[in-house]
Each structure stands twice: as C-alpha cells, then as structure tokens.
Amino acid sequence: MDAVRVALLREVLAGTEWLGATRRFAGALRGSVVSHGGGLLLVGTPEYEPWHLAAHLVDEAAWSGTPELAPTLVRHDARPSDPAHLAVGLGRLEAARRGETLLVVTPATPAAPLLERVSDARRAGATVLSLGPGQGELPSMAHEVLAVPDGSELDLDTVQHLVSAAAGENALPTPRGRRRFRDRVARLAEHLTAPPPARW
C-alpha cells in the first residue's frame, strides 16, 4: 500500500478510534527503538510471518531518516542457506537484551514455545509490543498492545500499513548531542562569514 492509499484510508477512517490507536502504537514503537538506539526484532508465528510489515518498516526507516525503525525479521524456519536478512532464527529472541524492542505480530494467540521466548526476552529487559489478539497471554506480557480482534472493521494487514506509515512520519526531533552541537557550530560559522547588513 503506497502513501496515497494510506492517506485515502485515513480519510475513510476519520472519526474512528483506529487512527488514534495506530498512531499511539506507532509512537510507542518509535519511541522505544529511538530512545534505545535501535534493536527492533519483528516476529510472527510459523503460519504468519510479517514479511510485509518488515519491508514497510525498512522503507519508512529510510524515508524518515530514522534507521532504528528497520527491523530484524526473526523467522521460525530460517535456514543458514537463506539470504542474510531472512536467515535470523528464533535463537535471536533468546539473545534479546535490555534496550532492544520485540514486536510480535500475529492474528491469533501464539503457541507456547513462542510465548516462552517472548517472556524470556521481556525478563531480559527487552520492550515487548503486541499487534494482534487483544486477549490471552501475549497481550498480558506486552508493554504496549494494539488489539486487532477477529471480526473488527480492519484486518491485521491494513492495521500494519497504518502503523508503519505513522511510525515513519512521526519522527522524533534529533536528540541533543554531537549532531546538535555541529548544527550550532555551522550556524555560528555562517553568521561570522556572512557579509555585513547593508546600511541605508
């Protein structure tokens, strides 16, 4: 779904709770990865791997100048022979640590093995976000939840488009630090080298 279609969808959804909910969730996602410097892990279930969301987040990361939004897609059936960006297996969840963000996207309650890995990642300090069912164990262990229950007005794929678009467009201001200092020095240099104002 391109930016024009997302804009049209937002027009259709004006006045519903979806726009605010997807923007809040996207803000939590963006805030988590930016404040911790990245480390976004994206995982689904064996039956539902969120490839499409991964691709959109990579695009939004590039367009918004927020590289922290580019996720590592964690796959259930990853093989070493797969291309590097598709070869990350579930073992990566076991290595999740404080400062990393784990986004779990699934249309239904995940099976126990994935829930155990998500719980372990949370205990290790990772921030857990859940996009999918609003009930069950997964939402109860997540720090932030966007529920997309069966039978809701929007399906999970459409909600993912809204979340990824909002995550990219609501980029936070550049944090204070070296870049900010360089900006001040550049402005000072421009001021000092500018010709004096004309006097009438």
Coordinates of C-alpha atoms in Angstrom, one line a residue:
M1 CA 0.0 0.0 0.0
D2 CA 1.6 3.3 -1.0
A3 CA 1.4 6.7 0.7
V4 CA -1.6 7.8 -1.4
R5 CA -3.7 4.8 -0.4
V6 CA -2.7 5.2 3.2
A7 CA -3.9 8.8 3.0
L8 CA -7.2 7.7 1.5
L9 CA -7.6 5.1 4.1
R10 CA -7.0 7.7 6.8
E11 CA -9.7 9.8 5.3
V12 CA -12.2 6.9 5.4
L13 CA -11.2 6.2 9.0
A14 CA -11.5 9.8 10.2
G15 CA -13.6 9.9 13.3
T16 CA -12.9 6.3 14.2
E17 CA -10.7 5.1 17.0
W18 CA -8.3 3.4 14.6
L19 CA -6.3 6.5 13.6
G20 CA -5.5 7.4 17.2
A21 CA -4.8 3.9 18.2
T22 CA -2.4 3.2 15.4
R23 CA -0.6 6.5 15.9
R24 CA -0.2 5.8 19.7
F25 CA 1.1 2.3 19.0
A26 CA 3.5 3.6 16.3
G27 CA 4.6 6.3 18.7
A28 CA 5.4 3.7 21.4
L29 CA 7.3 1.6 18.8
R30 CA 9.3 4.6 17.5
G31 CA 9.9 5.9 21.0
S32 CA 11.2 2.6 22.2
V33 CA 13.6 2.0 19.3
V34 CA 14.8 5.6 19.0
S35 CA 15.4 6.1 22.8
H36 CA 17.4 2.8 23.0
G37 CA 19.3 3.3 19.7
G38 CA 17.6 0.6 17.7
G39 CA 17.5 -3.2 18.0
L40 CA 14.0 -3.8 16.7
L41 CA 13.1 -7.5 16.4
L42 CA 10.0 -8.5 14.5
V43 CA 8.4 -11.9 14.8
G44 CA 5.2 -13.7 13.9
T45 CA 4.2 -17.3 14.0
P46 CA 5.1 -20.2 11.8
E47 CA 1.8 -19.7 9.9
Y48 CA 2.1 -15.9 9.8
E49 CA 5.4 -14.2 9.3
P50 CA 5.1 -10.4 9.0
W51 CA 7.3 -10.0 5.9
H52 CA 5.2 -7.2 4.6
L53 CA 5.5 -5.1 7.7
A54 CA 9.2 -5.7 7.8
A55 CA 9.5 -4.3 4.2
H56 CA 7.4 -1.3 5.1
L57 CA 9.4 -0.5 8.2
V58 CA 12.6 -0.7 6.2
D59 CA 11.2 1.8 3.7
E60 CA 9.9 4.1 6.5
A61 CA 13.3 4.0 8.3
A62 CA 15.0 5.2 5.1
W63 CA 12.4 7.8 4.2
S64 CA 12.1 9.3 7.7
G65 CA 15.8 9.2 8.5
T66 CA 15.1 7.0 11.4
P67 CA 17.3 3.9 10.9
E68 CA 16.3 2.5 14.2
L69 CA 12.9 1.6 12.7
A70 CA 14.5 -1.0 10.3
P71 CA 13.7 -4.4 11.9
T72 CA 15.4 -7.7 12.1
L73 CA 12.8 -10.3 10.9
V74 CA 13.0 -13.3 13.1
R75 CA 11.8 -16.4 11.3
H76 CA 10.6 -19.8 12.6
D77 CA 12.0 -21.8 9.7
A78 CA 15.2 -19.8 9.0
R79 CA 18.0 -21.7 7.3
P80 CA 21.7 -20.8 7.2
S81 CA 21.4 -21.0 3.4
D82 CA 18.8 -18.2 3.3
P83 CA 19.8 -14.7 2.4
A84 CA 21.3 -12.9 5.4
H85 CA 18.1 -10.8 6.1
L86 CA 16.0 -13.9 6.1
A87 CA 18.3 -16.2 8.0
V88 CA 17.7 -15.0 11.5
G89 CA 16.1 -17.8 13.6
L90 CA 14.3 -17.9 16.9
G91 CA 17.6 -18.2 18.7
R92 CA 17.8 -14.4 18.3
L93 CA 14.9 -14.0 20.7
E94 CA 17.0 -15.8 23.3
A95 CA 19.7 -13.3 22.8
A96 CA 17.3 -10.3 23.3
R97 CA 18.5 -7.9 25.9
R98 CA 17.7 -4.6 27.6
G99 CA 17.5 -1.8 25.1
E100 CA 16.0 -4.0 22.3
T101 CA 12.4 -3.9 21.2
L102 CA 10.4 -7.0 20.3
L103 CA 7.3 -6.5 18.1
V104 CA 5.1 -9.6 17.9
V105 CA 2.6 -9.6 15.1
T106 CA 0.1 -12.4 14.9
P107 CA -3.6 -12.9 14.0
A108 CA -4.1 -15.4 16.8
T109 CA -2.7 -16.4 20.1
P110 CA 0.8 -17.8 19.6
A111 CA 1.7 -21.3 20.7
A112 CA 3.5 -21.9 24.0
P113 CA 7.1 -22.1 22.6
L114 CA 6.9 -18.6 21.1
L115 CA 5.2 -17.2 24.3
E116 CA 8.0 -18.6 26.4
R117 CA 10.6 -16.9 24.2
V118 CA 8.8 -13.6 24.4
S119 CA 8.5 -13.9 28.1
D120 CA 12.3 -14.7 28.4
A121 CA 13.0 -11.6 26.2
R122 CA 10.9 -9.4 28.5
R123 CA 12.6 -10.8 31.6
A124 CA 16.0 -10.0 30.0
G125 CA 14.9 -6.4 29.6
A126 CA 13.5 -6.1 26.1
T127 CA 10.5 -4.0 25.5
V128 CA 7.7 -6.1 24.1
L129 CA 4.9 -4.8 21.8
S130 CA 2.0 -6.9 20.6
L131 CA 0.0 -6.3 17.4
G132 CA -2.8 -8.8 17.1
P133 CA -5.2 -10.5 19.5
G134 CA -6.3 -8.4 22.4
Q135 CA -6.7 -11.3 24.8
G136 CA -4.6 -14.1 26.1
E137 CA -1.0 -14.4 27.4
L138 CA 0.7 -12.3 24.8
P139 CA -1.1 -9.0 25.5
S140 CA -0.6 -9.6 29.2
M141 CA 3.2 -9.8 28.8
A142 CA 3.5 -6.9 26.4
H143 CA 4.3 -3.3 27.4
E144 CA 2.2 -1.9 24.6
V145 CA -0.7 -3.6 22.8
L146 CA -2.7 -2.8 19.7
A147 CA -5.6 -5.3 19.5
V148 CA -7.0 -6.3 16.2
P149 CA -9.6 -8.9 17.1
D150 CA -11.3 -11.2 14.7
G151 CA -14.3 -9.5 13.1
S152 CA -13.0 -5.9 13.6
E153 CA -13.6 -3.3 10.9
L154 CA -9.9 -3.5 9.8
D155 CA -7.8 -6.6 9.2
L156 CA -4.3 -7.1 10.6
D157 CA -2.6 -6.3 7.3
T158 CA -4.4 -3.0 6.9
V159 CA -3.5 -2.0 10.5
Q160 CA 0.1 -2.8 9.9
H161 CA 0.1 -0.3 7.0
L162 CA -1.3 2.4 9.2
V163 CA 1.3 1.6 12.0
S164 CA 4.3 1.6 9.7
A165 CA 3.2 4.8 8.0
A166 CA 2.7 6.5 11.3
A167 CA 6.0 5.3 12.7
G168 CA 7.9 6.8 9.8
E169 CA 6.0 10.1 9.6
N170 CA 6.1 11.0 13.3
A171 CA 9.9 11.1 13.5
L172 CA 11.1 12.5 16.8
P173 CA 13.3 15.6 16.8
T174 CA 17.1 14.9 16.6
P175 CA 18.3 14.1 20.1
R176 CA 20.7 16.6 21.6
G177 CA 24.3 15.5 21.2
R178 CA 27.0 15.8 18.7
R179 CA 24.8 16.5 15.7
R180 CA 23.1 19.3 17.7
F181 CA 26.5 20.8 18.6
R182 CA 27.6 20.6 14.9
D183 CA 24.5 22.4 13.9
R184 CA 25.2 25.2 16.3
V185 CA 28.8 25.5 15.1
A186 CA 27.6 25.6 11.5
R187 CA 25.2 28.4 12.2
L188 CA 27.9 30.3 14.1
A189 CA 30.3 29.9 11.1
E190 CA 27.6 31.1 8.7
H191 CA 26.9 34.1 10.9
L192 CA 30.6 35.0 11.2
T193 CA 31.3 34.6 7.4
A194 CA 28.1 36.4 6.2
P195 CA 28.6 39.9 4.7
P196 CA 27.5 42.8 7.0
P197 CA 24.0 44.0 6.5
A198 CA 23.6 46.9 4.0
R199 CA 23.1 50.3 5.6
W200 CA 20.8 52.8 4.0

